Amino acid sequence: DIPMTQSPSSLAASIGDRVTINCRAGQDIMNYLNWYQQKPGKAPKLLIYAASRLQSGVPSRFSGSGSGTDFTLTISSLQAEDFATYYCQQSYSTLTWTFGQGTKVEIK
Amino acid sequence: QVTLRESSPALVKPTQTLTLTCSFSGFSLSTSAMCVSWIRQPPGKALEWLALIDWDEDTYYSTSLQTRLTISKDTSENQVVLTMTNMDPVDTGTYYCARCYYGDYGLSFDYWGQGTLVAVSS
């Protein structure tokens, strides 16, 4: 299995802030990396696939970057509806798929 | 419109077998590159991928849980079933089914059910 490590585990930010969340893979996964958003009591929602491609309907303030082992999710200007927990997930393996431990974005 | 809905007993006893059913619509699991997966989440914890079945009926399991899991599909009924044997209180959590797709850029879980909460207790 490919371990995925996110940092930080939580952060506090204000409306309008630029927010960056990091994800590191345990081996080179090229650009096979997805990002999900989960709000309390709800199912996760796919935000970004292939490290930087925005899923249909996702606001353009969300962006992803990185390749190899290090990846970043950026929210350019945090909105009230963006307070949630974010997960990365590797899709490099064709046998098992793993998620990071999550990053909770809270209101400062 | 793609929808998925999980169903299961809300409570199971330790050592019992849990059967989870995912009923879906809006896509066919016979279509190339389509798959359905189960993912769980203990209360307050991270997502954990469990199992996957694809359009070709190939199955894949979590390394740590593979001896306890069996995934199957009923294409005509648009359902996917996951059984987990020897349930333990640590298996308590919300179980999600999700549609997945083998795209040009790897596999992603693009539609999710609302989840079903399962408690394991005597």
CSV table of C-alpha atoms in Angstrom, one decimal:
chain,number,residue,atom,x,y,z
A,1,ASP,CA,0.0,0.0,0.0
A,2,ILE,CA,1.1,3.6,-0.7
A,3,PRO,CA,0.9,5.7,2.5
A,4,MET,CA,-0.4,9.3,2.1
A,5,THR,CA,0.5,11.9,4.7
A,6,GLN,CA,-1.3,15.3,4.9
A,7,SER,CA,-0.1,18.4,6.7
A,8,PRO,CA,-1.2,20.2,8.7
A,9,SER,CA,-3.9,18.0,10.3
A,10,SER,CA,-5.9,21.2,11.0
A,11,LEU,CA,-5.7,24.9,10.4
A,12,ALA,CA,-7.6,28.0,11.3
A,13,ALA,CA,-8.2,30.7,8.7
A,14,SER,CA,-10.4,33.7,8.0
A,15,ILE,CA,-12.8,34.4,5.1
A,16,GLY,CA,-10.7,35.7,2.2
A,17,ASP,CA,-7.5,34.0,3.3
A,18,ARG,CA,-5.3,31.9,0.9
A,19,VAL,CA,-5.2,28.4,2.3
A,20,THR,CA,-2.6,25.7,1.4
A,21,ILE,CA,-2.9,22.0,2.3
A,22,ASN,CA,-0.1,19.6,1.6
A,23,CYS,CA,-0.1,15.9,0.8
A,24,ARG,CA,3.0,13.6,0.5
A,25,ALA,CA,3.0,10.2,-1.1
A,26,GLY,CA,5.2,7.3,0.2
A,27,GLN,CA,6.5,6.8,-3.3
A,28,ASP,CA,6.4,8.5,-6.7
A,29,ILE,CA,2.8,8.5,-7.9
A,30,MET,CA,3.4,10.8,-10.9
A,31,ASN,CA,0.2,13.0,-11.0
A,32,TYR,CA,-2.2,10.2,-9.9
A,33,LEU,CA,-3.6,12.3,-7.0
A,34,ASN,CA,-7.2,13.3,-6.2
A,35,TRP,CA,-8.6,15.8,-3.6
A,36,TYR,CA,-11.9,15.5,-1.8
A,37,GLN,CA,-13.9,17.9,0.4
A,38,GLN,CA,-16.1,16.6,3.2
A,39,LYS,CA,-18.5,18.6,5.3
A,40,PRO,CA,-19.8,17.4,8.7
A,41,GLY,CA,-22.4,14.7,8.3
A,42,LYS,CA,-22.0,14.6,4.5
A,43,ALA,CA,-20.3,12.3,2.0
A,44,PRO,CA,-17.0,13.4,0.4
A,45,LYS,CA,-17.1,15.4,-2.8
A,46,LEU,CA,-14.4,15.1,-5.6
A,47,LEU,CA,-12.7,18.4,-6.1
A,48,ILE,CA,-9.6,17.8,-8.1
A,49,TYR,CA,-8.3,14.8,-10.1
A,50,ALA,CA,-5.0,14.1,-11.7
A,51,ALA,CA,-3.4,16.5,-9.2
A,52,SER,CA,-4.5,19.7,-11.0
A,53,ARG,CA,-7.7,19.1,-13.0
A,54,LEU,CA,-10.8,20.7,-11.6
A,55,GLN,CA,-13.9,18.4,-11.4
A,56,SER,CA,-16.9,19.8,-13.2
A,57,GLY,CA,-18.8,22.3,-11.1
A,58,VAL,CA,-16.0,23.0,-8.6
A,59,PRO,CA,-15.3,26.8,-8.1
A,60,SER,CA,-12.1,28.1,-9.7
A,61,ARG,CA,-10.8,29.3,-6.3
A,62,PHE,CA,-9.7,25.6,-5.8
A,63,SER,CA,-6.5,24.5,-7.5
A,64,GLY,CA,-4.1,21.6,-7.2
A,65,SER,CA,-0.5,21.3,-8.0
A,66,GLY,CA,2.4,18.9,-7.7
A,67,SER,CA,3.8,15.6,-9.0
A,68,GLY,CA,5.9,12.8,-7.9
A,69,THR,CA,5.6,12.7,-4.1
A,70,ASP,CA,4.5,16.2,-3.1
A,71,PHE,CA,1.2,17.8,-3.8
A,72,THR,CA,-0.7,20.9,-2.7
A,73,LEU,CA,-4.4,22.0,-2.6
A,74,THR,CA,-4.9,25.7,-2.6
A,75,ILE,CA,-8.0,27.7,-1.9
A,76,SER,CA,-7.2,31.2,-3.3
A,77,SER,CA,-9.8,33.1,-1.2
A,78,LEU,CA,-11.5,31.1,1.5
A,79,GLN,CA,-15.3,31.3,1.6
A,80,ALA,CA,-17.7,30.4,4.3
A,81,GLU,CA,-18.8,27.2,2.5
A,82,ASP,CA,-15.2,26.0,2.3
A,83,PHE,CA,-14.9,25.2,6.0
A,84,ALA,CA,-14.6,21.4,5.9
A,85,THR,CA,-12.1,18.5,6.0
A,86,TYR,CA,-10.0,17.8,2.9
A,87,TYR,CA,-8.6,14.5,1.9
A,88,CYS,CA,-6.0,13.5,-0.7
A,89,GLN,CA,-6.2,10.0,-2.4
A,90,GLN,CA,-3.6,8.3,-4.6
A,91,SER,CA,-4.8,6.6,-7.8
A,92,TYR,CA,-1.4,5.4,-8.9
A,93,SER,CA,-1.8,1.9,-7.6
A,94,THR,CA,-4.1,-0.4,-9.6
A,95,LEU,CA,-4.7,-2.8,-6.7
A,96,THR,CA,-5.4,-0.7,-3.6
A,97,TRP,CA,-6.3,3.0,-3.1
A,98,THR,CA,-5.3,5.0,-0.1
A,99,PHE,CA,-6.4,8.3,1.5
A,100,GLY,CA,-4.5,10.8,3.6
A,101,GLN,CA,-5.6,11.3,7.2
A,102,GLY,CA,-7.4,14.6,6.4
A,103,THR,CA,-6.9,18.3,7.0
A,104,LYS,CA,-9.6,20.2,8.9
A,105,VAL,CA,-10.1,23.8,7.9
A,106,GLU,CA,-11.7,25.8,10.7
A,107,ILE,CA,-12.8,29.3,11.2
A,108,LYS,CA,-10.3,31.6,12.9
B,1,GLN,CA,-28.4,11.6,-12.9
B,2,VAL,CA,-26.1,9.3,-10.9
B,3,THR,CA,-27.3,8.3,-7.4
B,4,LEU,CA,-26.1,5.7,-5.0
B,5,ARG,CA,-27.8,4.6,-1.8
B,6,GLU,CA,-26.4,2.3,0.9
B,7,SER,CA,-28.4,0.0,3.1
B,8,SER,CA,-27.4,-2.1,6.1
B,9,PRO,CA,-28.5,-3.0,9.6
B,10,ALA,CA,-27.7,-0.2,12.0
B,11,LEU,CA,-26.5,-2.5,14.7
B,12,VAL,CA,-24.6,-5.8,14.6
B,13,LYS,CA,-23.1,-7.9,17.3
B,14,PRO,CA,-19.4,-8.7,17.6
B,15,THR,CA,-18.4,-11.8,15.5
B,16,GLN,CA,-21.4,-11.4,13.3
B,17,THR,CA,-21.3,-10.9,9.5
B,18,LEU,CA,-22.3,-7.5,8.1
B,19,THR,CA,-24.0,-7.3,4.8
B,20,LEU,CA,-24.0,-3.9,3.0
B,21,THR,CA,-26.0,-3.2,-0.1
B,22,CYS,CA,-25.4,-0.4,-2.6
B,23,SER,CA,-28.3,0.4,-4.9
B,24,PHE,CA,-27.4,2.7,-7.8
B,25,SER,CA,-28.9,4.3,-10.8
B,26,GLY,CA,-27.8,6.6,-13.6
B,27,PHE,CA,-24.9,4.4,-14.8
B,28,SER,CA,-24.3,0.8,-15.7
B,29,LEU,CA,-21.6,-1.4,-14.1
B,30,SER,CA,-21.4,-3.2,-17.4
B,31,THR,CA,-19.9,-0.1,-19.0
B,32,SER,CA,-16.1,-0.3,-19.6
B,33,ALA,CA,-14.0,1.6,-17.0
B,34,MET,CA,-16.8,1.8,-14.5
B,35,CYS,CA,-16.5,0.5,-10.9
B,36,VAL,CA,-18.1,0.7,-7.5
B,37,SER,CA,-16.2,0.9,-4.3
B,38,TRP,CA,-16.8,0.7,-0.6
B,39,ILE,CA,-15.1,3.2,1.8
B,40,ARG,CA,-15.6,3.6,5.5
B,41,GLN,CA,-15.1,6.2,8.1
B,42,PRO,CA,-14.9,5.6,11.9
B,43,PRO,CA,-16.4,8.4,13.9
B,44,GLY,CA,-14.2,11.4,13.8
B,45,LYS,CA,-11.5,9.6,11.8
B,46,ALA,CA,-10.3,9.4,8.2
B,47,LEU,CA,-11.6,7.7,5.2
B,48,GLU,CA,-10.5,4.1,4.6
B,49,TRP,CA,-10.9,2.4,1.2
B,50,LEU,CA,-12.2,-1.2,1.6
B,51,ALA,CA,-13.1,-2.9,-1.7
B,52,LEU,CA,-13.8,-2.4,-5.4
B,53,ILE,CA,-15.5,-4.3,-8.1
B,54,ASP,CA,-15.2,-3.2,-11.8
B,55,TRP,CA,-17.2,-3.7,-15.0
B,56,ASP,CA,-15.2,-6.8,-15.8
B,57,GLU,CA,-16.1,-8.3,-12.3
B,58,ASP,CA,-12.5,-8.0,-11.2
B,59,THR,CA,-12.4,-7.5,-7.4
B,60,TYR,CA,-9.8,-5.7,-5.2
B,61,TYR,CA,-9.6,-5.5,-1.4
B,62,SER,CA,-7.9,-3.6,1.3
B,63,THR,CA,-4.7,-5.4,2.2
B,64,SER,CA,-5.5,-5.3,6.0
B,65,LEU,CA,-9.1,-6.5,5.6
B,66,GLN,CA,-9.0,-8.8,2.6
B,67,THR,CA,-9.6,-11.9,4.6
B,68,ARG,CA,-12.9,-10.6,5.9
B,69,LEU,CA,-14.3,-8.9,2.8
B,70,THR,CA,-16.3,-10.2,-0.2
B,71,ILE,CA,-17.7,-7.8,-2.9
B,72,SER,CA,-20.1,-8.9,-5.6
B,73,LYS,CA,-22.4,-7.3,-8.1
B,74,ASP,CA,-25.9,-7.9,-9.5
B,75,THR,CA,-25.8,-6.0,-12.7
B,76,SER,CA,-29.4,-6.6,-13.6
B,77,GLU,CA,-30.5,-5.2,-10.2
B,78,ASN,CA,-27.9,-2.4,-10.2
B,79,GLN,CA,-26.6,-3.4,-6.9
B,80,VAL,CA,-23.3,-4.1,-5.3
B,81,VAL,CA,-23.0,-6.1,-2.1
B,82,LEU,CA,-20.1,-6.1,0.4
B,83,THR,CA,-20.0,-8.7,3.2
B,84,MET,CA,-17.6,-8.2,6.2
B,85,THR,CA,-17.2,-11.2,8.5
B,86,ASN,CA,-16.2,-11.3,12.2
B,87,MET,CA,-17.3,-7.8,13.0
B,88,ASP,CA,-15.7,-6.0,16.0
B,89,PRO,CA,-16.5,-2.7,17.8
B,90,VAL,CA,-13.6,-1.1,16.0
B,91,ASP,CA,-15.5,-1.6,12.7
B,92,THR,CA,-18.1,0.9,13.9
B,93,GLY,CA,-18.5,3.8,11.5
B,94,THR,CA,-20.1,5.2,8.4
B,95,TYR,CA,-19.9,3.0,5.3
B,96,TYR,CA,-20.0,4.7,1.9
B,97,CYS,CA,-20.4,3.3,-1.6
B,98,ALA,CA,-19.0,5.3,-4.4
B,99,ARG,CA,-18.9,5.1,-8.1
B,100,CYS,CA,-15.4,5.1,-9.5
B,101,TYR,CA,-14.1,5.5,-13.0
B,102,TYR,CA,-10.8,4.4,-14.6
B,103,GLY,CA,-10.0,7.6,-16.5
B,104,ASP,CA,-7.0,8.6,-18.4
B,105,TYR,CA,-5.7,10.1,-15.2
B,106,GLY,CA,-6.2,7.2,-12.8
B,107,LEU,CA,-9.2,6.2,-10.7
B,108,SER,CA,-11.4,8.6,-8.9
B,109,PHE,CA,-14.5,8.3,-6.8
B,110,ASP,CA,-16.8,10.8,-8.5
B,111,TYR,CA,-20.2,10.0,-7.0
B,112,TRP,CA,-20.9,8.9,-3.4
B,113,GLY,CA,-23.9,7.7,-1.5
B,114,GLN,CA,-25.0,9.4,1.7
B,115,GLY,CA,-23.5,6.6,3.8
B,116,THR,CA,-24.9,4.2,6.3
B,117,LEU,CA,-23.9,4.2,10.0
B,118,VAL,CA,-23.1,0.8,11.5
B,119,ALA,CA,-22.5,0.2,15.1
B,120,VAL,CA,-20.9,-3.0,16.5
B,121,SER,CA,-21.9,-3.7,20.0
B,122,SER,CA,-23.2,-6.6,22.1
